[in-house]
Short mmCIF file of C-alpha atoms and ligand atoms in Angstrom, two decimals:
data_model
loop_
_atom_site.label_atom_id
_atom_site.label_comp_id
_atom_site.label_asym_id
_atom_site.label_seq_id
_atom_site.Cartn_x
_atom_site.Cartn_y
_atom_site.Cartn_z
CA MET A 220 5.52 -9.45 -15.14
CA TYR A 221 5.80 -5.64 -15.24
CA ILE A 222 9.16 -3.95 -14.90
CA PHE A 223 9.48 -0.16 -14.37
CA LYS A 224 11.20 2.50 -12.32
CA ASP A 225 9.80 3.94 -9.13
CA TYR A 226 9.76 7.58 -7.99
CA TYR A 227 13.36 7.24 -6.72
CA HIS A 228 14.42 5.43 -10.01
CA ASN A 229 14.78 2.08 -8.36
CA GLU A 230 13.79 -0.93 -10.47
CA VAL A 231 10.41 -2.47 -9.57
CA LYS A 232 9.18 -5.90 -10.75
CA LEU A 233 5.46 -6.45 -10.23
CA SER A 234 3.52 -9.71 -10.85
CA PHE A 235 0.00 -10.91 -10.26
CA ALA A 236 1.14 -14.46 -9.84
CA ASP A 237 1.05 -16.22 -6.46
CA GLN A 238 3.97 -14.77 -4.52
CA PRO A 239 6.58 -15.04 -7.29
CA PHE A 240 9.54 -13.40 -5.44
CA SER A 241 9.10 -14.70 -1.83
CA ASN A 242 6.73 -17.00 0.11
CA SER A 243 7.63 -14.92 3.16
CA PRO A 244 7.58 -11.24 2.13
CA LEU A 245 8.50 -8.75 4.84
CA HIS A 246 6.25 -5.87 3.56
CA VAL A 247 2.52 -5.43 2.73
CA TRP A 248 0.50 -2.74 1.18
CA VAL A 249 -3.32 -2.68 1.04
CA ILE A 250 -5.57 -0.84 -1.38
CA CYS A 251 -8.59 -0.17 0.91
CA VAL A 252 -12.19 0.84 0.17
CA TYR A 253 -14.67 2.03 2.77
CA LYS A 254 -18.28 2.99 1.79
CA ASP A 255 -17.47 3.79 -1.91
CA LYS A 256 -14.36 5.89 -0.84
CA TRP A 257 -10.60 5.13 -0.85
CA LEU A 258 -9.29 4.67 2.62
CA LEU A 259 -5.70 6.02 2.95
CA THR A 260 -3.64 7.20 5.87
CA LYS A 261 -1.38 10.19 6.24
CA HIS A 262 2.13 9.11 6.98
CA LYS A 263 3.91 11.85 9.13
CA GLU A 264 6.83 11.86 6.78
CA ARG A 265 5.83 10.37 3.50
CA GLY A 266 2.34 11.79 3.10
CA LEU A 267 -0.91 10.22 1.82
CA GLU A 268 -0.71 6.57 1.05
CA PHE A 269 -2.73 3.30 1.39
CA PRO A 270 -1.92 1.58 4.61
CA GLY A 271 0.85 -0.99 4.98
CA GLY A 272 4.10 -1.78 6.66
CA LYS A 273 6.27 -4.64 7.84
CA VAL A 274 5.31 -8.22 8.64
CA GLU A 275 6.10 -8.94 12.28
CA ARG A 276 7.70 -12.11 13.54
CA GLY A 277 5.14 -15.04 13.71
CA GLU A 278 2.63 -13.23 11.60
CA SER A 279 1.50 -14.08 8.03
CA ALA A 280 1.50 -11.31 5.41
CA LYS A 281 -2.27 -11.28 5.37
CA GLU A 282 -2.43 -10.91 9.13
CA ALA A 283 0.05 -8.03 8.88
CA ALA A 284 -2.09 -6.33 6.23
CA ILE A 285 -5.20 -6.60 8.53
CA ARG A 286 -3.21 -5.34 11.55
CA GLU A 287 -1.66 -2.44 9.65
CA ILE A 288 -4.97 -1.19 8.38
CA LYS A 289 -6.31 -1.15 11.94
CA GLU A 290 -3.15 0.49 13.34
CA GLU A 291 -2.93 3.21 10.73
CA THR A 292 -6.59 3.98 10.07
CA GLY A 293 -8.78 2.21 12.56
CA GLY A 294 -10.32 0.17 9.68
CA ILE A 295 -11.87 -3.24 10.40
CA VAL A 296 -11.62 -5.61 7.42
CA GLU A 297 -14.66 -7.13 6.03
CA LYS A 298 -12.89 -8.90 3.16
CA ILE A 299 -9.29 -8.99 2.01
CA SER A 300 -7.81 -10.72 -1.01
CA TYR A 301 -4.27 -11.05 -2.46
CA VAL A 302 -3.59 -8.95 -5.61
CA GLY A 303 0.10 -9.31 -6.36
CA GLN A 304 3.66 -9.00 -5.17
CA TYR A 305 6.46 -6.60 -6.13
CA PHE A 306 10.20 -6.59 -5.76
CA VAL A 307 12.06 -3.24 -5.42
CA SER A 308 15.84 -3.27 -6.04
CA GLY A 309 16.77 -0.51 -3.61
CA LYS A 310 20.07 1.26 -3.37
CA PHE A 311 20.83 -0.39 0.02
CA GLU A 312 18.30 -3.30 0.25
CA ASN A 313 15.73 -5.15 -1.66
CA VAL A 314 12.08 -5.08 -0.65
CA VAL A 315 9.39 -7.72 -1.42
CA LYS A 316 5.95 -6.51 -0.75
CA ASN A 317 2.45 -8.19 -1.07
CA VAL A 318 -0.41 -6.07 -2.30
CA TYR A 319 -3.93 -6.84 -1.01
CA PHE A 320 -7.34 -5.36 -1.69
CA ALA A 321 -9.56 -4.90 1.28
CA THR A 322 -13.16 -3.72 1.87
CA ILE A 323 -13.56 -2.09 5.28
CA CYS A 324 -16.82 -2.46 7.25
CA SER A 325 -16.12 0.12 10.00
CA LEU A 326 -13.68 2.67 11.22
CA GLU A 327 -12.80 2.49 15.02
CA GLU A 328 -11.10 5.44 16.50
CA GLN A 329 -7.66 4.43 17.82
CA LYS A 330 -5.63 5.92 20.77
CA THR A 331 -2.61 6.00 18.50
CA TYR A 332 -2.10 5.85 14.75
CA TYR A 333 1.56 5.20 15.26
CA GLU A 334 3.66 6.89 12.56
CA THR A 335 0.56 8.20 10.80
CA CYS A 336 -2.09 10.84 11.45
CA GLY A 337 -4.89 8.31 10.95
CA PRO A 338 -7.55 7.69 8.33
CA VAL A 339 -8.09 9.83 5.22
CA LEU A 340 -11.23 9.17 3.06
CA LEU A 341 -11.11 10.18 -0.58
CA ASP A 342 -13.68 10.16 -3.35
CA HIS A 343 -10.85 10.18 -5.96
CA ILE A 344 -7.17 9.88 -6.10
CA PRO A 345 -5.92 12.64 -8.30
CA VAL A 346 -4.79 11.45 -11.83
CA ASP A 347 -1.74 13.68 -11.37
CA VAL A 348 -0.81 12.03 -8.07
CA LYS A 349 2.80 11.85 -9.24
CA GLN A 350 3.03 15.62 -9.13
CA ARG A 351 1.26 16.04 -5.81
CA GLU A 352 3.60 16.83 -2.95
CA GLU A 353 1.09 15.71 -0.32
CA TYR A 354 1.16 12.14 -1.60
CA SER A 355 3.77 9.41 -0.59
CA PHE A 356 6.26 8.14 -3.13
CA MET A 357 4.51 4.75 -2.80
CA MET A 358 1.49 6.17 -4.68
CA LYS A 359 3.77 7.45 -7.43
CA ASP A 360 4.87 4.43 -9.38
CA SER A 361 3.00 2.04 -11.69
CA VAL A 362 2.23 -0.46 -8.87
CA LEU A 363 -0.96 1.49 -8.03
CA THR A 364 -2.05 1.84 -11.63
CA TYR A 365 -1.34 -1.67 -12.71
CA CYS A 366 -2.98 -3.01 -9.51
CA LEU A 367 -6.07 -0.89 -10.01
CA SER A 368 -6.49 -1.95 -13.66
CA HIS A 369 -5.94 -5.62 -12.61
CA LEU A 370 -8.85 -5.13 -10.14
CA ASN A 371 -10.92 -3.26 -12.81
CA LEU A 372 -10.96 -0.18 -10.57
CA GLN A 373 -10.37 3.46 -11.49
CA LEU A 374 -8.78 6.26 -9.48
P1 GTP B 632 11.59 1.93 8.50
O1 GTP B 632 12.44 0.86 9.13
O2 GTP B 632 10.01 1.65 8.69
O3 GTP B 632 11.96 3.31 8.76
O4 GTP B 632 11.75 1.67 6.96
P2 GTP B 632 12.87 2.08 6.05
O5 GTP B 632 12.95 3.51 5.82
O6 GTP B 632 14.05 1.24 6.27
O7 GTP B 632 12.25 1.61 4.69
P3 GTP B 632 11.82 0.17 4.21
O8 GTP B 632 12.62 -0.96 4.73
O9 GTP B 632 10.31 0.08 4.34
O10 GTP B 632 12.23 0.25 2.70
C1 GTP B 632 13.64 0.54 2.33
C2 GTP B 632 13.57 1.26 0.95
O11 GTP B 632 12.82 0.33 0.00
C3 GTP B 632 12.78 2.50 0.89
O12 GTP B 632 13.64 3.60 1.14
C4 GTP B 632 12.38 2.56 -0.62
O13 GTP B 632 13.37 3.06 -1.40
C5 GTP B 632 12.05 1.15 -0.84
N1 GTP B 632 10.61 0.86 -0.73
C6 GTP B 632 9.95 0.38 0.38
N2 GTP B 632 8.72 0.20 0.16
C7 GTP B 632 8.44 0.55 -1.14
C8 GTP B 632 7.35 0.66 -1.98
O14 GTP B 632 6.25 0.43 -1.59
N3 GTP B 632 7.50 1.05 -3.21
C9 GTP B 632 8.78 1.45 -3.71
N4 GTP B 632 8.86 1.81 -4.99
N5 GTP B 632 9.88 1.39 -2.99
C10 GTP B 632 9.70 0.94 -1.65
#
């Protein structure tokens, strides 16, 4: 278990065990790769981030992950696997989020990308991502770095 502060100084607990905080997490986040590039989306308010969002009623967390990737980037999942789960102690509420790793086989143009501007493909995520205004706060805590090193991947 890793414990650290996020960009907003909220406490985050991250674990690579099988859903240690909740069997029915309400949020998902997916580290996506498409043709040797990172597949992110540009959220209209938060900026660049890996796709993700809320689990809808009647949906599993994995199903939500696959849906969110399609809605926010047009990405069609080839393979997706569970990576870990984190718990954020927020000022007003707590958030439990599953992290997945997905390989994407195609990008289908969507009529709407909802609250995002659609897919963004990157060769590299900058090592100084924490200082970059164009990136979302979700990319600026140790969830990303610990998950990538758990997956043996580099920025
Ligand atoms: P919407 O209903 O989609 O507008 O969401 P919201 O603004 O209510 O936020 P959400 O319920 O997704 O999260 C509430 C708070 O939890 C956020 O303001 C963040 O402080 C925190 N939070 C949510 N997701 C993450 C995350 O991935 N990482 C970190 N560190 N904090 C998060």
